Amino acid sequence: MEVNFWDPKIETMPQQDLKALQLEKLKKVVTLVYERVPHYRKKFEEAKVKPEDIKSLEDVVRLPFTTKDDLFVDYPYGLLAVPLEEVVRLHTSSGTTGKPKALFFTKKDVDAQAELIARNLVMTGTTRGDVLQNSMTYGLFTGALVMHYGAEKLGVLVIPAGPGNTERQIELMKTFGTTCFHMTPSYALYVASVILNKGLDPKRDLRIKRAYLGAEPYSEETRKKIEELLGIDVYNCYGLSEMGGPGVGFECVYKEGLHIWEDAFLVEIINPETGEPVKEGEIGELVLTSLNREGMPLIRYRTRDLTFFFTEPCACGRTHRRISRILGRADDMFIVRGVNIFPQQIESVLMGIKGVAENYQIVLENYDEMIVRVEIDREFFDGRIERLLKLKEEIVEKLREAILVKPKVELLEPGTLPVSEGKAKRVIDKRTL
Amino acid sequence: MYKVEIISIFVENKPGKLEKITKLLAEAYINILGFSITDARDFGIIKFLVDKPKEAYELFKKNGFVVALNPALGIEMKDKPGGLYEVVKFISSKGINIENALVYVAESREKAYFIFEVENFEEALKKLKDNGFELLKLV
Ligand SMILES: [Zn+2]
């Protein structure tokens, strides 16, 4: 496989050097917010920690977390670490209620994020001469603009298409020979189906080689489907406005997890309940500290996104660690018999068992009983009860191995459970305390 | 061929299930010749021997049921004490494991059959054929 680098020195920097670089940057950013941001100073004082207490990377756990609520203290300019005249860009991110989160960037911040995008694009084989159709929303949302600046920095021809108007999207692809596009996965799936329904042959009539899909979680199956429909490579990208938008994590050509740029972010994965780091390889909440930002640095920001670290080094030679695709939200976590469990853990076990259909439900009852209700696969049923009993046993055993709690399993007819649409209600808690 | 076909339906333990299933059969004028229910607490399997198995299979499938159609064997039972014992003894003497069974009394009421599923239908048929017992032929 061809492996390309934008900044080989940084991208393949030995972990040890990378850690030293992180520590140096961490000290700097902690001092910066302590001196310039009253809210951070207050938080640090409450946590009885001072910048000089950070002597090693491990000391990061002494620092308080930043949550989304902190972004609304002294809103909107309160977390700025530079005078307002240094700020050149505002992005917002809609919360579930009320005001949007407001994120500010200096010229240097904008450029640094573009630099990360350039790395990402090169990492997946994009070069000068490529034509990138940018079909994310331009505007307050970081998705399109950040990608746009990064692609320009690399020297790619950018078509600022924005989302929607599928006919025009396809016209643009045909007319200008689009070689890559940037979209949400759900829209990409739709565009792909329209392309095929029009009778276009993607290989003959279009020049698309790869797609960058992000801004919403999607499964490996969706990736494969889009890749097959269009005969292209699909790369998963992760980002959040709080950390500068897309480009925080990106897949390389091996497509096994997303490299997070550790010279730009200090990455932790924690137990969302206790705040303690999880064991390497375990699922937890992604916590990021921006190491390069000067406008509005964020310390230990709780993303609420669930992921895990890959423990093996990547075949591409990059030393920056990889996280899994986003598995869900930390808010989905529940506790049974003292054990933290995510629906995603259960889902990944179930999806690996033959005979199980897509839908499932977790019911928690009194005395901490967990019942996993599973729809069986129509094709699996052959009239034999032994086969079903064996299936049930297999599910119980594999779940127990994965989550350390032995559940009760109920087999259901397909179509019994509510169909999952995005955030389906998977967990029903009937426990009364 | 000496073969009958059994319809198996996967059901969750919920009230009204059996009623819905038998209603479907009645409305399609499909005659139930025999049936059995196996219960595994949270779910069960209902098995039917009917006069039109293929039709019944399609009917259940169309109505969203989890259903399977399997070949089975039927052996005549003598109408006397020990009739069933003789049949079962014969089957096990051939080293055949009975997976599931039901009883079918022919319309004439003169003959009764022991209907059973086995793991390997073809192999069981070969072993049981031409051994003095009458095998039922419905398909
Ligand atoms: Zn890699």
XYZ file of C-alpha atoms and ligand atoms in Angstrom:
573
model
C 0.000 0.000 0.000
C 1.264 3.454 -0.862
C 1.885 5.588 2.196
C 2.290 9.341 1.771
C 3.291 11.950 4.322
C 2.727 15.692 4.531
C 5.021 16.191 7.497
C 7.009 12.945 7.897
C 9.096 14.230 10.763
C 6.094 14.937 12.980
C 3.941 12.103 11.696
C 6.526 9.404 12.412
C 8.129 11.013 15.441
C 9.052 8.333 18.007
C 6.472 8.124 20.810
C 9.068 9.174 23.340
C 9.867 12.399 21.518
C 6.205 12.977 20.877
C 5.528 12.664 24.604
C 8.293 15.123 25.392
C 6.822 17.544 22.886
C 3.378 17.093 24.427
C 4.653 17.794 27.916
C 6.372 20.958 26.792
C 3.208 22.146 25.046
C 0.951 21.103 27.907
C 2.949 23.155 30.390
C 2.704 26.125 28.102
C -1.020 25.927 27.494
C -1.796 25.333 31.159
C 0.218 28.398 32.112
C -1.497 30.379 29.377
C -5.058 29.658 30.546
C -4.097 30.041 34.185
C -2.733 33.497 33.559
C -5.230 34.727 31.001
C -8.586 33.030 31.592
C -10.222 33.878 34.932
C -12.583 30.905 34.740
C -9.684 28.499 34.336
C -7.762 30.152 37.141
C -10.782 29.685 39.378
C -11.164 26.042 38.357
C -7.473 25.359 38.941
C -7.645 26.999 42.353
C -10.656 24.901 43.273
C -8.747 21.796 42.199
C -5.718 23.057 44.156
C -3.434 22.762 41.198
C -0.976 25.228 39.737
C 0.752 25.182 36.343
C 4.062 24.318 37.987
C 2.518 21.119 39.354
C 2.542 19.687 35.856
C 5.882 17.933 35.793
C 5.006 14.917 33.700
C 2.222 13.929 31.318
C 0.753 11.761 34.067
C 0.141 14.913 36.092
C -2.559 15.898 33.632
C -5.049 14.006 35.812
C -4.623 16.689 38.458
C -6.147 19.255 36.134
C -9.896 19.799 36.209
C -12.036 18.701 33.286
C -13.701 21.204 30.983
C -17.298 20.341 30.185
C -19.718 21.941 27.807
C -21.183 23.862 30.756
C -17.865 25.643 31.170
C -18.286 27.032 27.655
C -21.329 28.950 28.857
C -19.648 30.597 31.822
C -18.774 34.220 31.007
C -20.409 33.560 27.625
C -19.463 34.251 24.892
C -15.959 35.731 25.253
C -15.029 34.559 28.729
C -12.712 31.706 27.751
C -10.587 33.757 25.360
C -6.900 33.633 26.155
C -6.077 36.459 23.744
C -7.449 39.969 23.266
C -10.510 40.014 21.030
C -8.626 41.791 18.238
C -6.474 38.693 17.806
C -9.522 36.600 16.980
C -10.353 36.163 13.306
C -12.966 33.441 13.241
C -16.075 32.362 15.106
C -17.627 28.932 14.789
C -20.591 27.696 16.743
C -21.843 24.282 17.592
C -25.475 23.769 18.389
C -26.183 22.357 21.771
C -29.309 20.405 22.527
C -30.867 23.392 24.254
C -30.548 27.150 24.158
C -27.477 29.017 23.060
C -24.884 27.497 20.766
C -21.347 26.870 21.969
C -19.136 29.687 20.692
C -15.593 28.819 19.640
C -12.964 31.386 18.638
C -9.854 31.044 16.560
C -6.874 33.275 15.920
C -5.192 33.401 12.548
C -2.616 30.952 13.842
C -5.346 28.606 15.064
C -7.045 28.629 11.676
C -3.761 27.863 10.018
C -2.848 25.097 12.455
C -6.137 23.322 11.839
C -5.634 23.674 8.074
C -2.241 22.076 8.566
C -3.873 19.050 10.200
C -6.345 18.762 7.339
C -3.501 18.865 4.833
C -1.826 16.013 6.711
C -5.066 14.046 6.647
C -5.644 14.522 2.966
C -2.102 13.534 2.034
C -2.340 10.556 4.398
C -5.173 9.167 2.273
C -3.457 9.799 -1.047
C -4.869 13.190 -2.025
C -2.377 15.519 -3.692
C -2.211 18.699 -5.752
C -4.198 18.071 -8.888
C -7.056 16.475 -6.994
C -10.491 18.076 -7.116
C -12.292 18.121 -3.781
C -16.024 18.680 -3.719
C -16.784 20.045 -0.291
C -20.413 19.230 0.382
C -20.613 20.060 4.081
C -22.460 23.120 5.347
C -20.540 26.357 4.928
C -21.185 28.804 7.713
C -21.110 28.727 11.485
C -20.496 24.987 11.454
C -16.788 24.074 11.263
C -17.253 21.153 8.834
C -16.904 22.845 5.472
C -14.692 25.870 6.140
C -11.991 24.036 8.030
C -11.764 21.371 5.331
C -11.750 24.126 2.710
C -8.768 25.937 4.223
C -6.875 22.679 4.693
C -7.427 21.528 1.124
C -6.346 24.920 -0.216
C -3.269 24.765 1.926
C -2.357 21.473 0.300
C -3.044 22.938 -3.122
C -6.130 20.995 -4.039
C -8.832 22.517 -6.241
C -11.807 22.967 -3.920
C -15.396 23.071 -5.167
C -17.313 24.782 -2.348
C -20.519 22.976 -3.199
C -22.143 22.947 0.213
C -24.780 20.339 0.985
C -28.045 19.530 -0.757
C -29.304 19.926 -4.326
C -28.259 16.440 -5.302
C -28.763 17.008 -9.043
C -26.277 19.857 -8.910
C -23.859 17.817 -6.782
C -23.766 15.168 -9.482
C -23.487 17.772 -12.265
C -20.486 19.294 -10.473
C -18.882 15.875 -10.129
C -19.338 15.192 -13.825
C -18.370 18.634 -15.146
C -15.296 19.296 -13.050
C -14.073 15.738 -12.649
C -14.372 15.642 -8.855
C -11.846 13.158 -7.453
C -12.785 13.382 -3.758
C -15.748 14.597 -1.793
C -16.432 15.563 1.794
C -19.942 14.830 3.089
C -21.943 13.390 5.915
C -22.261 9.602 5.577
C -26.053 9.677 5.366
C -25.978 12.201 2.536
C -23.227 10.272 0.750
C -25.386 7.168 0.834
C -28.216 9.140 -0.699
C -26.056 10.753 -3.387
C -24.609 7.350 -4.279
C -28.076 5.882 -4.725
C -29.144 8.809 -6.938
C -26.001 8.409 -9.073
C -26.835 4.760 -9.652
C -30.541 5.382 -10.185
C -29.672 7.822 -12.945
C -27.974 4.963 -14.712
C -24.535 6.501 -14.307
C -21.573 4.171 -14.097
C -19.367 5.689 -11.388
C -16.245 4.091 -12.872
C -16.882 5.349 -16.391
C -18.844 8.573 -15.939
C -17.172 9.943 -12.815
C -13.618 10.293 -11.583
C -14.193 9.952 -7.844
C -11.465 8.085 -6.010
C -12.221 8.710 -2.377
C -14.623 10.262 0.062
C -14.178 11.848 3.485
C -17.193 11.153 5.603
C -17.770 12.500 9.065
C -19.770 14.814 11.330
C -22.029 11.957 12.377
C -21.216 8.437 13.570
C -21.664 5.614 11.106
C -20.942 1.918 10.959
C -18.376 -0.118 9.112
C -21.249 -1.578 7.078
C -22.252 1.881 5.834
C -18.670 2.580 4.818
C -18.450 -0.676 2.884
C -21.773 -0.052 1.222
C -20.758 3.386 -0.077
C -17.377 2.043 -1.161
C -19.055 -0.722 -3.145
C -21.762 1.446 -4.675
C -19.276 3.949 -6.048
C -16.121 1.859 -6.276
C -14.153 4.303 -4.105
C -12.304 4.464 -0.790
C -14.197 5.975 2.113
C -12.257 7.514 4.998
C -13.698 8.188 8.387
C -12.901 11.586 9.863
C -13.570 12.797 13.346
C -13.670 16.240 14.765
C -15.645 18.597 16.925
C -15.954 22.360 16.840
C -14.608 22.618 20.371
C -11.328 21.143 19.091
C -11.265 23.126 15.874
C -13.579 21.053 13.711
C -12.771 18.174 11.406
C -9.241 16.859 11.236
C -8.769 15.885 14.877
C -8.800 12.183 14.000
C -8.491 10.715 10.550
C -7.998 7.311 9.008
C -4.922 6.409 7.020
C -4.981 4.088 4.000
C -5.227 1.067 6.296
C -8.627 2.255 7.570
C -8.177 0.650 10.945
C -8.932 3.311 13.471
C -8.348 7.055 13.325
C -4.954 8.574 14.014
C -5.259 11.425 16.457
C -2.592 14.067 16.001
C -0.836 13.934 19.313
C 1.340 16.933 18.638
C -1.890 18.947 18.563
C -4.001 17.176 21.148
C -3.375 15.443 24.421
C -5.648 12.412 24.284
C -7.174 10.613 27.232
C -9.898 7.993 27.425
C -11.677 7.933 30.756
C -14.472 6.187 32.566
C -17.260 8.767 32.219
C -18.609 7.910 35.652
C -15.444 8.126 37.722
C -13.241 10.307 35.530
C -10.436 7.780 35.936
C -8.495 6.631 32.885
C -9.669 3.296 31.500
C -7.243 0.480 30.759
C -5.693 0.791 27.316
C -8.019 -0.805 24.790
C -11.150 -0.362 26.901
C -14.087 1.759 25.806
C -14.439 5.130 27.474
C -15.045 8.818 26.938
C -12.588 10.714 24.776
C -11.035 13.677 26.578
C -8.944 16.159 24.607
C -6.631 18.985 25.535
C -5.747 21.369 22.748
C -1.981 21.782 22.733
C -1.595 24.357 19.959
C -4.611 26.623 20.268
C -3.943 30.163 21.416
C -7.340 31.843 21.011
C -9.449 29.578 23.149
C -7.463 26.643 24.500
C -9.474 23.942 26.218
C -8.050 21.749 28.943
C -9.253 18.160 29.329
C -12.412 18.742 27.353
C -15.011 16.026 27.833
C -16.200 15.181 24.331
C -18.866 12.724 25.569
C -17.851 10.569 22.584
C -17.084 6.915 23.265
C -14.076 5.236 21.732
C -11.077 3.092 22.568
C -7.363 3.124 21.801
C -5.876 0.642 19.386
C -2.921 -0.860 21.195
C -0.895 -2.027 18.187
C 1.222 0.388 16.167
C -0.209 1.175 12.719
C 1.210 -0.408 9.567
C 1.507 3.037 7.950
C 4.382 3.942 10.269
C 2.688 6.890 11.948
C 3.367 6.979 15.654
C 0.296 8.988 16.599
C -2.130 6.688 18.340
C -5.372 5.511 16.814
C -8.846 5.555 18.284
C -11.811 3.532 17.088
C -14.656 5.077 15.178
C -17.035 6.832 17.565
C -19.136 4.139 19.202
C -21.732 6.315 20.859
C -22.224 8.896 23.575
C -21.020 8.674 27.143
C -24.516 9.590 28.267
C -25.659 6.139 27.138
C -23.668 4.420 29.881
C -25.452 2.505 32.621
C -24.300 0.585 35.673
C -25.286 -2.967 36.565
C -23.968 -4.577 39.735
C -21.316 -1.919 39.936
C -20.053 -2.477 36.406
C -20.131 0.313 33.816
C -21.707 -0.868 30.609
C -22.242 0.815 27.258
C -24.954 -0.358 24.876
C -22.251 -0.322 22.191
C -20.367 -3.120 23.950
C -23.472 -5.248 23.871
C -24.182 -4.308 20.293
C -20.739 -5.284 19.093
C -21.034 -8.688 20.781
C -24.476 -9.300 19.301
C -23.432 -8.255 15.818
C -20.709 -10.878 15.903
C -23.112 -13.744 16.547
C -24.732 -15.641 13.711
C -28.478 -15.958 14.097
C -29.015 -12.550 15.647
C -30.929 -9.821 13.806
C -30.174 -6.112 14.074
C -32.513 -5.019 16.811
C -31.998 -5.510 20.491
C -33.079 -3.988 23.751
C -31.616 -3.883 27.216
C -34.028 -4.001 30.127
C -32.820 -3.349 33.645
C -35.018 -4.629 36.417
C -35.078 -4.704 40.183
C -32.186 -6.269 42.030
C -29.892 -5.222 39.220
C -31.040 -7.786 36.724
C -30.084 -7.168 33.123
C -32.197 -8.681 30.392
C -30.963 -8.495 26.840
C -33.808 -8.934 24.391
C -32.605 -10.069 21.013
C -34.471 -10.507 17.769
C -33.497 -13.672 15.959
C -32.582 -13.817 12.305
C -35.453 -15.231 10.243
C -33.070 -17.338 8.145
C -31.473 -18.868 11.209
C -34.638 -20.638 12.347
C -34.799 -24.226 11.148
C -37.552 -25.494 13.425
C -35.173 -26.981 15.994
C -35.392 -25.824 19.563
C -31.881 -27.071 20.348
C -30.434 -24.613 17.903
C -32.211 -21.711 19.594
C -31.216 -22.844 23.061
C -27.623 -23.057 21.904
C -27.862 -19.579 20.406
C -29.191 -18.253 23.679
C -26.379 -19.889 25.590
C -23.818 -18.456 23.183
C -25.215 -14.945 23.616
C -25.192 -15.204 27.416
C -21.640 -16.524 27.444
C -20.181 -13.997 25.015
C -21.883 -11.102 26.768
C -20.637 -12.277 30.133
C -17.116 -12.400 28.746
C -17.371 -8.899 27.310
C -19.128 -7.016 30.103
C -18.437 -9.222 33.127
C -22.101 -9.336 34.052
C -24.185 -12.381 33.262
C -27.356 -11.213 31.590
C -30.635 -12.957 31.006
C -31.288 -13.326 27.312
C -34.676 -13.395 25.661
C -35.112 -14.395 22.055
C -37.734 -12.469 20.133
C -39.352 -12.601 16.743
C -37.871 -10.127 14.287
C -39.906 -6.944 14.087
C -40.966 -7.047 17.732
C -38.733 -4.269 18.979
C -39.012 -0.620 17.956
C -36.915 0.015 14.861
C -33.740 1.895 15.652
C -33.595 5.265 14.025
C -30.309 6.818 14.966
C -30.602 7.157 18.693
C -33.093 4.421 19.447
C -34.055 3.851 23.017
C -31.978 0.743 23.611
C -31.945 0.764 27.382
C -35.069 0.595 29.509
C -34.350 1.058 33.175
C -37.163 -0.236 35.357
C -35.099 -0.356 38.520
C -36.459 1.518 41.488
C -33.981 2.547 44.087
C -41.723 -40.768 -1.140
C -42.522 -41.722 2.422
C -42.447 -38.224 3.653
C -44.578 -35.768 5.566
C -43.800 -32.111 6.163
C -43.899 -30.278 9.445
C -44.412 -26.548 9.822
C -42.478 -25.026 12.744
C -43.238 -21.560 14.018
C -41.093 -19.600 16.444
C -43.236 -17.795 18.986
C -42.513 -15.494 21.866
C -44.438 -16.336 24.969
C -47.195 -13.803 24.559
C -50.918 -14.333 24.992
C -52.967 -14.628 21.823
C -50.220 -16.110 19.661
C -51.741 -19.538 19.184
C -55.091 -17.953 18.487
C -53.640 -15.793 15.734
C -51.848 -18.735 14.156
C -54.825 -21.095 14.136
C -57.071 -18.319 12.828
C -54.779 -17.843 9.853
C -54.951 -21.540 9.062
C -58.719 -21.657 9.447
C -59.236 -18.675 7.162
C -57.081 -20.303 4.499
C -59.044 -23.565 4.800
C -55.936 -25.433 5.831
C -56.680 -28.450 7.968
C -54.604 -29.188 11.053
C -53.853 -32.905 11.271
C -51.727 -32.772 14.366
C -49.721 -30.293 16.433
C -47.253 -29.933 19.276
C -45.999 -27.081 21.425
C -42.513 -26.948 22.900
C -41.937 -24.335 25.517
C -38.578 -22.854 26.459
C -39.914 -20.247 28.899
C -39.442 -16.971 27.035
C -40.141 -18.536 23.670
C -41.539 -21.692 22.186
C -41.979 -23.603 18.968
C -45.361 -24.631 17.656
C -45.358 -27.452 15.134
C -48.156 -28.410 12.802
C -48.908 -31.254 10.499
C -51.393 -29.848 7.984
C -53.009 -31.026 4.777
C -51.373 -28.280 2.675
C -47.897 -27.716 4.180
C -46.408 -25.610 1.349
C -49.399 -23.292 1.332
C -49.294 -22.987 5.089
C -45.577 -22.226 5.004
C -46.048 -19.416 2.495
C -49.017 -18.101 4.440
C -47.022 -17.775 7.675
C -44.059 -16.305 5.893
C -46.235 -13.718 4.210
C -47.684 -12.783 7.581
C -44.254 -12.131 9.062
C -43.879 -15.284 11.141
C -40.548 -16.963 11.719
C -41.294 -20.281 10.151
C -39.548 -23.398 8.852
C -40.720 -26.332 6.802
C -39.028 -29.649 7.590
C -39.388 -33.198 6.317
C -40.533 -35.758 8.857
C -41.402 -39.435 9.019
C -44.685 -41.031 9.965
C -45.078 -44.616 11.187
C -48.384 -46.367 11.735
C -49.171 -47.306 15.310
C -51.173 -50.439 15.987
C -54.389 -49.733 17.828
C -53.576 -51.907 20.826
C -51.748 -51.584 24.157
C -48.043 -51.072 23.547
C -48.600 -49.718 20.030
C -46.511 -46.606 20.612
C -43.889 -48.558 22.524
C -43.374 -50.888 19.574
C -42.894 -48.015 17.181
C -40.469 -46.148 19.416
C -38.531 -49.333 20.126
C -38.268 -49.983 16.388
C -36.986 -46.485 15.699
C -34.361 -46.573 18.401
C -33.247 -50.058 17.375
C -32.196 -48.429 14.093
C -30.083 -45.916 16.010
C -32.320 -43.002 15.077
C -32.808 -40.116 17.457
C -36.315 -38.645 17.618
C -36.039 -34.881 17.672
C -39.655 -33.945 17.974
C -42.898 -35.844 17.644
C -46.648 -35.532 17.339
C -49.531 -37.896 16.698
C -51.782 -37.899 13.685
C -55.070 -39.788 13.632
C -56.209 -40.341 10.063
C -59.592 -39.001 9.056
C -61.083 -42.448 8.868
C -60.170 -42.769 12.555
C -58.940 -46.241 11.758
C -55.260 -45.497 11.720
C -52.984 -43.462 13.939
C -49.467 -42.370 13.031
C -46.440 -41.420 15.056
C -44.957 -38.385 13.269
C -41.385 -37.428 14.108
C -38.480 -35.304 12.953
C -34.938 -36.611 12.774
C -31.576 -35.006 12.259
C -30.939 -36.629 8.886
C -34.155 -37.395 7.030
C -32.729 -39.347 4.068
C -30.585 -41.564 6.241
C -33.442 -42.311 8.652
C -35.786 -43.101 5.804
C -33.335 -45.626 4.357
C -33.021 -47.363 7.725
C -36.746 -47.532 8.433
C -38.085 -48.450 4.998
C -39.228 -52.051 4.262
C -39.082 -53.240 7.839
C -42.618 -54.320 8.415
C -43.908 -50.959 9.587
C -46.121 -48.843 7.367
C -44.654 -45.413 6.618
C -46.948 -42.491 5.980
C -46.898 -40.669 2.653
C -48.425 -37.223 2.575
C -46.192 -35.252 0.197
Zn -1.949 4.434 9.965
